[in-house]
Short mmCIF file of C-alpha atoms in Angstrom, two decimals:
data_model
loop_
_atom_site.label_atom_id
_atom_site.label_comp_id
_atom_site.label_asym_id
_atom_site.label_seq_id
_atom_site.Cartn_x
_atom_site.Cartn_y
_atom_site.Cartn_z
CA MET A 257 -80.00 -13.66 63.25
CA ALA A 258 -77.79 -16.43 61.94
CA LYS A 259 -76.81 -19.53 63.84
CA VAL A 260 -73.12 -19.63 64.58
CA ILE A 261 -70.24 -22.01 65.24
CA MET A 262 -66.55 -21.23 65.67
CA VAL A 263 -63.41 -23.14 64.71
CA GLN A 264 -60.31 -22.50 66.83
CA GLY A 265 -56.97 -24.28 66.69
CA THR A 266 -54.32 -25.51 69.08
CA MET A 267 -51.77 -23.59 66.99
CA SER A 268 -51.31 -21.85 63.67
CA GLY A 269 -51.53 -24.29 60.79
CA ALA A 270 -53.77 -26.79 62.59
CA GLY A 271 -56.29 -26.59 59.75
CA LYS A 272 -58.82 -23.97 60.86
CA SER A 273 -59.17 -22.32 57.45
CA LEU A 274 -59.85 -25.58 55.63
CA LEU A 275 -62.31 -26.81 58.24
CA VAL A 276 -64.23 -23.53 58.06
CA ALA A 277 -64.26 -23.78 54.27
CA GLY A 278 -65.43 -27.40 54.33
CA LEU A 279 -68.20 -26.67 56.81
CA CYS A 280 -69.37 -23.73 54.68
CA ARG A 281 -69.54 -26.08 51.69
CA ILE A 282 -71.44 -28.75 53.63
CA PHE A 283 -73.99 -26.23 54.92
CA LYS A 284 -74.43 -24.95 51.35
CA GLN A 285 -74.94 -28.49 50.07
CA ASP A 286 -77.54 -29.00 52.80
CA GLY A 287 -79.53 -26.02 51.59
CA TYR A 288 -78.40 -23.27 53.97
CA VAL A 289 -76.88 -19.88 53.24
CA ALA A 290 -73.54 -20.13 55.03
CA ALA A 291 -70.88 -17.46 55.41
CA PRO A 292 -67.33 -17.35 56.83
CA PHE A 293 -66.14 -14.76 59.34
CA LYS A 294 -62.73 -13.93 60.76
CA SER A 295 -62.58 -10.83 62.90
CA GLN A 296 -58.84 -10.33 62.45
CA ASN A 297 -56.62 -11.86 59.80
CA MET A 298 -52.87 -11.39 59.32
CA ALA A 299 -52.00 -12.08 55.70
CA LEU A 300 -50.33 -10.65 52.62
CA ASN A 301 -52.67 -12.44 50.23
CA SER A 302 -55.61 -10.08 49.86
CA PHE A 303 -58.54 -9.43 47.56
CA ILE A 304 -60.63 -6.48 46.40
CA THR A 305 -64.39 -6.93 46.70
CA SER A 306 -67.02 -5.54 44.35
CA GLU A 307 -67.36 -2.80 46.95
CA GLY A 308 -63.76 -1.77 46.23
CA LEU A 309 -62.65 -2.87 49.70
CA GLU A 310 -59.77 -5.10 50.80
CA MET A 311 -60.06 -8.40 52.66
CA GLY A 312 -58.02 -11.56 53.25
CA ARG A 313 -58.05 -14.19 50.51
CA ALA A 314 -58.66 -17.06 52.94
CA GLN A 315 -62.15 -15.68 53.60
CA VAL A 316 -62.63 -15.26 49.84
CA MET A 317 -61.88 -18.96 49.37
CA GLN A 318 -64.32 -19.80 52.18
CA ALA A 319 -66.99 -17.60 50.60
CA GLU A 320 -66.47 -19.42 47.31
CA CYS A 321 -67.01 -22.68 49.18
CA ALA A 322 -70.26 -21.25 50.50
CA GLY A 323 -71.26 -20.14 47.03
CA ILE A 324 -71.68 -16.49 48.02
CA GLU A 325 -70.06 -13.19 47.09
CA PRO A 326 -67.03 -12.23 49.22
CA LEU A 327 -67.86 -9.22 51.39
CA VAL A 328 -65.52 -7.17 53.55
CA CYS A 329 -67.75 -7.78 56.58
CA MET A 330 -66.43 -11.36 56.53
CA ASN A 331 -62.99 -10.00 57.52
CA PRO A 332 -63.31 -6.57 59.17
CA ILE A 333 -59.66 -6.35 60.29
CA LEU A 334 -56.74 -7.27 58.05
CA LEU A 335 -53.13 -6.90 59.15
CA LYS A 336 -50.52 -6.85 56.36
CA PRO A 337 -46.98 -7.14 57.76
CA THR A 338 -44.59 -4.53 56.37
CA SER A 339 -41.68 -5.55 58.62
CA ASP A 340 -40.87 -8.04 61.37
CA VAL A 341 -42.38 -5.71 63.98
CA GLY A 342 -45.08 -3.75 62.19
CA SER A 343 -48.12 -4.05 59.93
CA GLN A 344 -50.41 -2.02 57.75
CA VAL A 345 -53.78 -2.01 59.54
CA ILE A 346 -56.88 -2.29 57.35
CA VAL A 347 -60.32 -1.84 58.95
CA ASN A 348 -63.50 -2.49 57.00
CA GLY A 349 -61.44 -2.73 53.83
CA GLU A 350 -59.62 0.60 54.14
CA VAL A 351 -56.14 1.45 55.38
CA ILE A 352 -56.05 3.34 58.68
CA GLY A 353 -52.25 3.37 58.95
CA ASN A 354 -49.13 1.42 59.88
CA MET A 355 -48.64 0.28 63.48
CA ARG A 356 -45.91 -1.49 65.39
CA ALA A 357 -46.94 -4.66 67.21
CA ARG A 358 -47.15 -3.09 70.68
CA GLU A 359 -49.06 -0.09 69.36
CA TYR A 360 -51.65 -2.34 67.70
CA PHE A 361 -51.91 -4.57 70.79
CA ASP A 362 -52.92 -1.52 72.83
CA TYR A 363 -55.22 -0.19 70.09
CA LYS A 364 -57.15 -3.26 68.97
CA LYS A 365 -59.83 -3.18 71.69
CA LYS A 366 -61.10 0.01 70.07
CA LEU A 367 -62.01 -2.08 67.03
CA VAL A 368 -64.63 -4.19 68.86
CA PRO A 369 -67.52 -1.99 67.61
CA ASP A 370 -66.29 -2.49 64.03
CA ILE A 371 -66.20 -6.26 64.56
CA ILE A 372 -69.71 -6.36 66.02
CA LYS A 373 -71.08 -4.15 63.27
CA ALA A 374 -69.53 -6.37 60.57
CA PHE A 375 -70.81 -9.53 62.21
CA ASP A 376 -74.26 -8.04 62.58
CA ARG A 377 -74.32 -7.11 58.89
CA LEU A 378 -73.27 -10.62 57.90
CA SER A 379 -75.75 -12.28 60.25
CA LYS A 380 -78.60 -10.65 58.34
CA LYS A 381 -77.44 -12.30 55.10
CA ALA A 382 -76.75 -15.86 56.29
CA ASP A 383 -78.43 -18.79 57.99
CA ILE A 384 -75.16 -20.06 59.49
CA ILE A 385 -71.92 -18.20 60.15
CA VAL A 386 -68.74 -20.24 60.56
CA ILE A 387 -66.17 -18.19 62.48
CA GLU A 388 -62.43 -18.81 62.27
CA GLY A 389 -60.05 -18.04 65.11
CA ALA A 390 -56.36 -17.20 64.76
CA GLY A 391 -53.32 -18.96 66.20
CA SER A 392 -54.37 -20.50 69.51
CA PRO A 393 -56.77 -19.40 72.28
CA ALA A 394 -54.12 -20.52 74.78
CA GLU A 395 -51.61 -17.82 73.84
CA ILE A 396 -51.89 -16.49 77.37
CA ASN A 397 -49.53 -13.57 76.74
CA LEU A 398 -52.01 -12.25 74.16
CA LYS A 399 -55.31 -13.06 75.86
CA GLU A 400 -55.81 -9.58 77.26
CA ASN A 401 -58.30 -7.76 75.03
CA ASP A 402 -58.55 -10.78 72.70
CA ILE A 403 -60.78 -10.09 69.71
CA VAL A 404 -60.21 -13.14 67.53
CA ASN A 405 -60.39 -16.32 69.66
CA MET A 406 -62.34 -16.77 72.89
CA GLY A 407 -62.92 -13.02 73.03
CA MET A 408 -64.72 -13.31 69.69
CA ALA A 409 -66.63 -16.40 70.82
CA LYS A 410 -67.85 -14.49 73.85
CA MET A 411 -68.96 -11.51 71.73
CA VAL A 412 -71.38 -13.67 69.77
CA ASP A 413 -71.98 -16.47 72.33
CA SER A 414 -70.56 -19.11 70.00
CA PRO A 415 -69.84 -22.79 70.58
CA VAL A 416 -66.31 -23.80 69.61
CA LEU A 417 -64.69 -26.73 67.81
CA LEU A 418 -61.00 -27.05 68.72
CA VAL A 419 -58.74 -28.44 65.98
CA GLY A 420 -55.38 -30.14 66.54
CA ASP A 421 -52.82 -31.22 63.94
CA ILE A 422 -51.76 -34.85 64.45
CA ASP A 423 -49.38 -34.77 61.46
CA ARG A 424 -46.87 -32.74 63.50
CA GLY A 425 -47.23 -35.02 66.52
CA GLY A 426 -48.43 -34.47 70.07
CA VAL A 427 -52.08 -33.87 69.19
CA PHE A 428 -53.46 -35.08 72.55
CA ALA A 429 -51.04 -32.85 74.42
CA GLN A 430 -52.13 -29.97 72.17
CA LEU A 431 -55.82 -30.52 72.88
CA PHE A 432 -55.42 -31.17 76.62
CA GLY A 433 -52.89 -28.39 77.19
CA THR A 434 -55.01 -25.84 75.35
CA THR A 435 -58.14 -26.63 77.35
CA MET A 436 -56.23 -26.55 80.66
CA LEU A 437 -54.88 -23.06 79.95
CA LEU A 438 -58.37 -21.67 79.40
CA GLU A 439 -60.65 -20.16 82.00
CA ASP A 440 -63.68 -22.23 83.04
CA GLU A 441 -66.10 -20.14 80.98
CA GLU A 442 -63.87 -20.47 77.92
CA ARG A 443 -63.40 -24.21 78.40
CA ASP A 444 -67.16 -24.65 78.57
CA ARG A 445 -67.48 -23.18 75.09
CA ILE A 446 -65.49 -26.05 73.55
CA LYS A 447 -68.11 -28.54 72.37
CA GLY A 448 -65.87 -30.81 70.35
CA PHE A 449 -62.32 -31.70 69.40
CA VAL A 450 -61.28 -32.29 65.79
CA ILE A 451 -58.12 -34.25 65.05
CA ASN A 452 -56.82 -33.13 61.67
CA LYS A 453 -54.34 -34.45 59.05
CA PHE A 454 -54.44 -38.08 60.20
CA ARG A 455 -52.68 -40.80 58.18
CA GLY A 456 -53.24 -44.49 58.87
CA ASP A 457 -55.73 -46.71 60.69
CA VAL A 458 -58.11 -44.48 62.66
CA SER A 459 -58.86 -47.30 65.13
CA LEU A 460 -55.36 -46.81 66.54
CA LEU A 461 -56.58 -43.51 67.98
CA ASP A 462 -59.44 -45.04 69.97
CA SER A 463 -57.64 -45.34 73.30
CA GLY A 464 -56.26 -41.82 73.05
CA ILE A 465 -59.66 -40.40 72.18
CA ASP A 466 -61.24 -42.23 75.12
CA MET A 467 -58.60 -40.85 77.49
CA ILE A 468 -58.85 -37.25 76.26
CA THR A 469 -62.63 -37.43 76.62
CA GLU A 470 -62.28 -38.79 80.15
CA LYS A 471 -59.81 -36.07 81.15
CA THR A 472 -61.68 -33.13 79.60
CA GLY A 473 -65.29 -34.25 79.24
CA ILE A 474 -65.17 -33.04 75.62
CA LYS A 475 -66.28 -35.24 72.72
CA THR A 476 -64.06 -35.79 69.68
CA ALA A 477 -66.32 -34.76 66.82
CA GLY A 478 -64.13 -35.98 63.99
CA VAL A 479 -60.83 -37.34 62.75
CA ILE A 480 -60.05 -35.77 59.37
CA PRO A 481 -57.54 -37.53 57.11
CA TYR A 482 -54.62 -35.76 55.48
CA MET A 483 -55.91 -34.27 52.22
CA ASN A 484 -53.94 -33.53 49.08
CA ILE A 485 -56.22 -30.86 47.67
CA LYS A 486 -55.36 -27.59 45.98
CA VAL A 487 -57.15 -24.63 47.52
CA ASP A 488 -55.95 -21.22 48.68
CA ASP A 489 -54.34 -21.47 52.10
CA GLU A 490 -53.06 -19.02 54.68
CA ASP A 491 -50.03 -17.41 53.08
CA SER A 492 -47.80 -17.44 56.16
CA LEU A 493 -48.30 -21.19 56.63
CA THR A 494 -48.44 -22.49 53.10
CA ASP A 495 -46.62 -25.70 52.19
CA LYS A 496 -46.06 -24.36 48.66
CA PHE A 497 -42.86 -22.60 49.68
CA ASN A 498 -41.31 -25.89 50.79
CA ASP A 499 -42.00 -27.74 47.54
CA LYS A 500 -38.67 -28.04 45.79
CA ALA A 501 -40.01 -30.23 42.97
CA ASN A 502 -37.85 -30.17 39.83
CA ALA A 503 -39.95 -29.81 36.71
CA THR A 504 -37.09 -30.98 34.53
CA LEU A 505 -37.73 -34.52 35.79
CA ASN A 506 -40.72 -34.47 33.44
CA GLY A 507 -39.87 -33.00 30.07
CA ASN A 508 -43.55 -32.38 29.30
CA ALA A 509 -44.07 -30.15 32.34
CA ALA A 510 -43.47 -26.41 32.39
CA ASP A 511 -40.97 -25.41 35.06
CA ILE A 512 -42.42 -22.20 36.55
CA ALA A 513 -40.26 -20.27 39.01
CA VAL A 514 -41.91 -17.70 41.27
CA ILE A 515 -39.46 -15.48 43.12
CA ARG A 516 -40.11 -15.66 46.86
CA TYR A 517 -38.88 -12.42 48.32
CA PRO A 518 -39.26 -11.78 52.07
CA ARG A 519 -42.49 -9.76 51.74
CA ILE A 520 -44.12 -11.75 48.92
CA SER A 521 -47.84 -11.08 48.57
CA ASN A 522 -50.72 -12.45 46.52
CA PHE A 523 -48.87 -15.52 45.30
CA THR A 524 -52.35 -16.97 44.74
CA ASP A 525 -51.92 -15.42 41.27
CA PHE A 526 -50.04 -18.58 40.29
CA ASN A 527 -52.33 -21.23 41.77
CA CYS A 528 -54.00 -21.63 38.37
CA PHE A 529 -50.71 -22.92 36.96
CA ASP A 530 -50.31 -25.28 39.90
CA ALA A 531 -53.70 -26.77 39.00
CA LEU A 532 -52.53 -27.71 35.50
CA GLU A 533 -51.20 -31.23 35.07
CA ASN A 534 -48.37 -30.10 32.79
CA ALA A 535 -46.88 -27.45 35.07
CA VAL A 536 -44.83 -27.37 38.26
CA VAL A 537 -44.68 -24.15 40.27
CA ARG A 538 -41.57 -23.61 42.39
CA TYR A 539 -41.03 -20.77 44.89
CA VAL A 540 -37.40 -19.70 44.69
CA ASP A 541 -35.53 -17.61 47.28
CA SER A 542 -31.96 -18.47 46.32
CA ILE A 543 -29.91 -18.18 43.15
CA TYR A 544 -28.81 -21.77 43.76
CA ASP A 545 -32.41 -23.02 43.44
CA LEU A 546 -33.32 -20.98 40.36
CA GLY A 547 -32.01 -23.42 37.77
CA ASP A 548 -33.18 -22.87 34.19
CA PRO A 549 -36.99 -22.64 34.33
CA ASP A 550 -39.30 -22.01 31.39
CA ILE A 551 -40.59 -18.75 32.85
CA ILE A 552 -39.91 -16.56 35.89
CA PHE A 553 -42.68 -14.69 37.68
CA LEU A 554 -42.05 -11.72 39.96
CA PRO A 555 -45.08 -11.65 42.30
CA GLY A 556 -46.54 -8.85 44.40
CA SER A 557 -44.72 -7.39 47.39
CA LYS A 558 -45.84 -5.54 50.50
CA ASN A 559 -42.59 -3.55 50.49
CA THR A 560 -41.43 -3.26 46.92
CA ILE A 561 -38.27 -1.24 47.52
CA ALA A 562 -37.06 -3.47 50.35
CA ASP A 563 -37.74 -6.62 48.33
CA LEU A 564 -35.99 -5.19 45.27
CA LYS A 565 -32.95 -4.49 47.46
CA TRP A 566 -33.09 -8.11 48.65
CA LEU A 567 -33.36 -9.30 45.04
CA ARG A 568 -30.29 -7.28 44.17
CA GLU A 569 -28.23 -8.36 47.17
CA SER A 570 -29.12 -12.05 46.73
CA GLY A 571 -27.79 -12.12 43.17
CA LEU A 572 -31.21 -13.06 41.80
CA GLU A 573 -31.65 -9.74 39.98
CA ALA A 574 -28.58 -10.30 37.83
CA ALA A 575 -29.66 -13.88 37.11
CA ILE A 576 -33.17 -12.76 36.13
CA LYS A 577 -31.84 -10.05 33.83
CA ARG A 578 -29.63 -12.59 32.05
CA PHE A 579 -32.58 -14.98 31.86
CA SER A 580 -34.81 -12.27 30.30
CA MET A 581 -32.60 -12.17 27.21
CA LYS A 582 -33.76 -15.65 26.17
CA LYS A 583 -36.90 -16.61 28.13
CA PRO A 584 -40.00 -14.90 29.58
CA VAL A 585 -40.07 -12.85 32.78
CA PHE A 586 -43.50 -11.67 33.96
CA GLY A 587 -44.04 -9.25 36.85
CA ILE A 588 -47.33 -8.74 38.68
CA CYS A 589 -48.04 -5.63 40.78
CA GLY A 590 -44.91 -5.08 42.93
CA GLY A 591 -42.97 -7.37 40.61
CA PHE A 592 -44.16 -5.24 37.69
CA GLN A 593 -42.87 -2.10 39.44
CA MET A 594 -39.49 -3.73 40.04
CA LEU A 595 -39.07 -4.35 36.30
CA GLY A 596 -39.21 -0.61 35.58
CA LYS A 597 -36.52 2.07 35.52
CA LYS A 598 -36.99 3.46 39.03
CA ILE A 599 -39.24 3.40 42.09
CA ILE A 600 -39.56 6.38 44.42
CA ASP A 601 -41.34 6.55 47.77
CA PRO A 602 -41.08 10.24 48.68
CA SER A 603 -43.41 10.13 51.71
CA GLY A 604 -42.14 6.81 53.08
CA THR A 605 -45.51 5.10 52.58
CA GLU A 606 -43.96 1.62 52.46
CA SER A 607 -40.53 2.10 53.98
CA GLY A 608 -41.33 4.61 56.72
CA ILE A 609 -38.72 7.00 55.31
CA GLY A 610 -38.49 8.72 51.96
CA SER A 611 -36.46 6.61 49.56
CA ALA A 612 -35.80 5.81 45.93
CA ILE A 613 -34.20 2.95 44.05
CA ARG A 614 -33.13 2.08 40.54
CA GLY A 615 -35.34 -0.59 39.03
CA MET A 616 -34.29 -3.60 37.00
CA GLU A 617 -34.60 -1.44 33.86
CA LEU A 618 -36.36 -4.11 31.82
CA LEU A 619 -39.60 -2.15 31.24
CA ASP A 620 -39.98 1.49 30.28
CA ILE A 621 -41.93 2.65 33.35
CA ASP A 622 -41.28 4.78 36.41
CA THR A 623 -43.21 4.20 39.64
CA LYS A 624 -44.06 6.60 42.46
CA ILE A 625 -45.36 5.06 45.70
CA GLN A 626 -48.34 7.05 46.91
CA GLU A 627 -50.19 7.29 50.20
CA GLU A 628 -53.57 6.34 48.74
CA LYS A 629 -54.05 2.71 47.76
CA VAL A 630 -55.56 1.80 44.39
CA ARG A 631 -58.34 -0.75 44.96
CA LYS A 632 -60.55 -1.89 42.11
CA GLN A 633 -61.87 -4.95 40.37
CA VAL A 634 -60.96 -5.43 36.71
CA ASN A 635 -63.28 -7.14 34.22
CA ALA A 636 -62.07 -6.32 30.74
CA LYS A 637 -60.26 -7.41 27.62
CA ALA A 638 -56.53 -7.33 28.09
CA SER A 639 -54.31 -7.07 25.06
CA PHE A 640 -51.08 -9.03 25.26
CA PRO A 641 -48.70 -6.74 23.34
CA LYS A 642 -45.78 -7.55 21.07
CA GLY A 643 -43.41 -10.13 22.42
CA VAL A 644 -43.34 -13.81 23.23
CA PHE A 645 -47.00 -13.82 24.38
CA GLU A 646 -48.49 -11.67 21.61
CA SER A 647 -50.25 -14.75 20.21
CA LEU A 648 -52.62 -14.59 23.20
CA GLY A 649 -54.10 -11.47 21.58
CA ASP A 650 -57.05 -9.93 23.40
CA ALA A 651 -58.14 -12.06 26.34
CA GLU A 652 -61.11 -11.67 28.69
CA ILE A 653 -59.76 -11.26 32.22
CA SER A 654 -61.37 -11.00 35.63
CA GLY A 655 -59.09 -9.78 38.42
CA TYR A 656 -58.32 -6.83 40.64
CA GLU A 657 -55.75 -4.14 41.29
CA ILE A 658 -54.37 -3.39 44.74
CA HIS A 659 -51.26 -1.24 44.95
CA MET A 660 -49.82 1.91 46.51
CA GLY A 661 -47.88 3.01 43.42
CA GLU A 662 -48.66 4.80 40.17
CA SER A 663 -46.60 3.91 37.10
CA THR A 664 -45.94 6.23 34.19
CA ARG A 665 -44.40 5.83 30.75
CA ASP A 666 -43.04 8.89 28.97
CA GLY A 667 -44.57 11.01 31.71
CA LYS A 668 -48.09 9.64 31.15
CA ILE A 669 -49.95 7.30 33.50
CA GLU A 670 -49.66 3.74 32.18
CA SER A 671 -53.20 2.60 31.35
CA ASP A 672 -52.56 -0.65 29.47
CA LEU A 673 -53.46 -3.72 31.52
CA VAL A 674 -50.41 -5.59 30.20
CA ILE A 675 -47.20 -4.09 28.83
CA SER A 676 -44.03 -5.62 27.40
CA ASP A 677 -40.55 -4.77 26.21
CA GLY A 678 -41.44 -6.23 22.81
CA LYS A 679 -39.50 -9.41 23.51
CA TYR A 680 -39.53 -11.52 26.67
CA VAL A 681 -40.47 -9.17 29.52
CA TYR A 682 -44.10 -8.53 30.53
CA GLY A 683 -45.80 -6.79 33.42
CA SER A 684 -49.25 -6.01 34.79
CA TYR A 685 -50.94 -4.58 37.88
CA VAL A 686 -53.81 -7.09 37.63
CA HIS A 687 -53.97 -9.86 40.21
CA GLY A 688 -55.84 -12.92 38.92
CA LEU A 689 -54.71 -12.10 35.39
CA PHE A 690 -54.27 -15.77 34.47
CA ASP A 691 -57.31 -17.25 36.24
CA LYS A 692 -60.07 -16.83 33.68
CA GLY A 693 -60.63 -19.01 30.65
CA ASP A 694 -57.62 -20.70 29.09
CA ILE A 695 -55.00 -17.96 29.55
CA ALA A 696 -52.81 -20.12 31.79
CA ALA A 697 -53.00 -23.07 29.38
CA CYS A 698 -52.21 -20.78 26.43
CA ILE A 699 -49.12 -19.47 28.22
CA LEU A 700 -47.90 -23.04 28.66
CA LYS A 701 -48.53 -23.67 24.97
CA VAL A 702 -46.34 -20.68 24.10
CA LEU A 703 -43.67 -22.21 26.36
CA GLY A 704 -43.82 -25.32 24.17
CA LYS A 705 -45.64 -27.57 26.62
CA SER A 706 -48.55 -29.85 25.85
CA GLY A 707 -52.00 -28.34 26.16
CA SER A 708 -54.53 -29.03 28.89
CA GLY A 709 -57.67 -29.14 26.76
CA ASN A 710 -60.58 -26.95 27.84
CA PHE A 711 -59.24 -26.38 31.33
CA SER A 712 -61.33 -24.13 33.58
CA TYR A 713 -59.73 -22.97 36.81
CA GLU A 714 -63.12 -22.02 38.20
CA GLU A 715 -64.44 -25.55 37.64
CA PHE A 716 -61.25 -27.01 39.10
CA LYS A 717 -61.68 -25.01 42.31
CA GLU A 718 -65.29 -26.11 42.61
CA SER A 719 -64.22 -29.75 42.33
CA GLN A 720 -61.64 -29.27 45.07
CA TYR A 721 -64.24 -27.65 47.35
CA ASP A 722 -66.53 -30.64 46.85
CA ILE A 723 -63.71 -33.07 47.69
CA LEU A 724 -63.01 -31.07 50.85
CA ALA A 725 -66.65 -31.13 51.93
CA ASP A 726 -67.11 -34.82 51.12
CA THR A 727 -64.02 -35.76 53.13
CA ILE A 728 -65.12 -33.76 56.17
CA ARG A 729 -68.69 -35.09 55.97
CA GLN A 730 -67.45 -38.68 55.85
CA ASN A 731 -65.12 -38.27 58.82
CA MET A 732 -66.97 -35.90 61.11
CA ASP A 733 -70.13 -36.30 63.19
CA MET A 734 -72.18 -33.72 61.32
CA ASP A 735 -75.32 -34.51 63.32
CA TYR A 736 -73.39 -33.50 66.41
CA VAL A 737 -72.07 -30.35 64.69
CA TYR A 738 -75.61 -29.34 63.81
CA SER A 739 -76.65 -29.94 67.41
CA CYS A 740 -73.98 -27.47 68.54
CA LEU A 741 -75.35 -24.58 66.52
CA LYS A 742 -76.83 -21.82 68.62
CA GLU A 743 -78.53 -18.50 67.97
CA ALA A 744 -75.95 -15.72 67.57
CA LYS A 745 -76.19 -13.19 70.34
CA ILE A 746 -74.26 -9.94 70.36
CA THR A 747 -73.07 -9.14 73.88
CA GLU A 748 -71.17 -6.22 75.38
#
């Protein structure tokens, strides 16, 4: 059985995902087989494993940090919001249905055996499992039947590190208040505090750290500085959406606009462009912020019809159609479907009621939303057909498809990995289409921007993971962390 440690936070966005990733990297560097685990994740950024199963991308990033293959047992429950009050529920990588929040709250305790089975499978593959909580363990209205915070810690008898975000202020109140709202048994599981996202002279924290230790009896295991690194983050909390940088300030940079509709999913498809020095990626949700970019991307969507309606009502559809007459528009997955002639959802798979909508009519495809989800990895040569990107020719790609719809052209199922209108409009179902090799850099070259040499996104990510691990190692008492590790023990 693996040794285990858990990272919980005082709130969402405190830095749990990054700390788990960094610890996985450190344990790997120290010669151990480490693995991440999150019993329940709510996210719209997802991934298809080699098993053909769906899991959250945050755990994929953490697995990459650990240097191991992502497996669905690292994230047995994935919730993908389809509305403000409901989610698609995915268990062990497969959809079991859509549930409203109250319905899932009453149902989730039934998933404990699935969680234990997944953890047990993972524990046979790893020396150390680093578990991530969700939100805060002090959400007392949700503590009943908890399966992701202290409830999870109890299942596997795990010690806990509690992370607070000092960048937003009030970190000592966060740490103290959280511990005081816990039951005695839960409080005893917290072996260390971690203060995250600190800027300035760390000695200024000494008196506060001494006081919080005196009041709680809990050691502060580390003060982690604010890090400007580029790794996949939790989609609901990403800072990317707030970056209003204007690429036109630098004439050598490509201005890349990604449309941010309400149910945007898998925007990690564009992180490879964000890693390039000569590109700026902006997430746009208003016609007033669109400007005149070099290219517009339509990303995936968890509710394609609803997001297409939003695109139409916001005025962005008309702007994008005008834009497509002179510059490139590229749709991925749901964005690809929107570019077609029509989308129908006869059984209400996404919307809950049967519906249909006219597409943007920029690509010659029709899409029918189906009840069964397509889930598969794609490792192939993709031909970039006639149009602005035809110079890319045949490119080796490594990605995955994950969609509820089937698209046809002239009544036949569309099998090409990339299609175009012969001019400026392109579309594909493949997530990760731009990640491998120099595809992203070649796209920028077509846009008339300076090249990035032999850029490798894979190597770039590895360098960021090492920076993350080095920063945590330098600012955290790793000897103490190792002392906290205990044998995992499955309990009833």
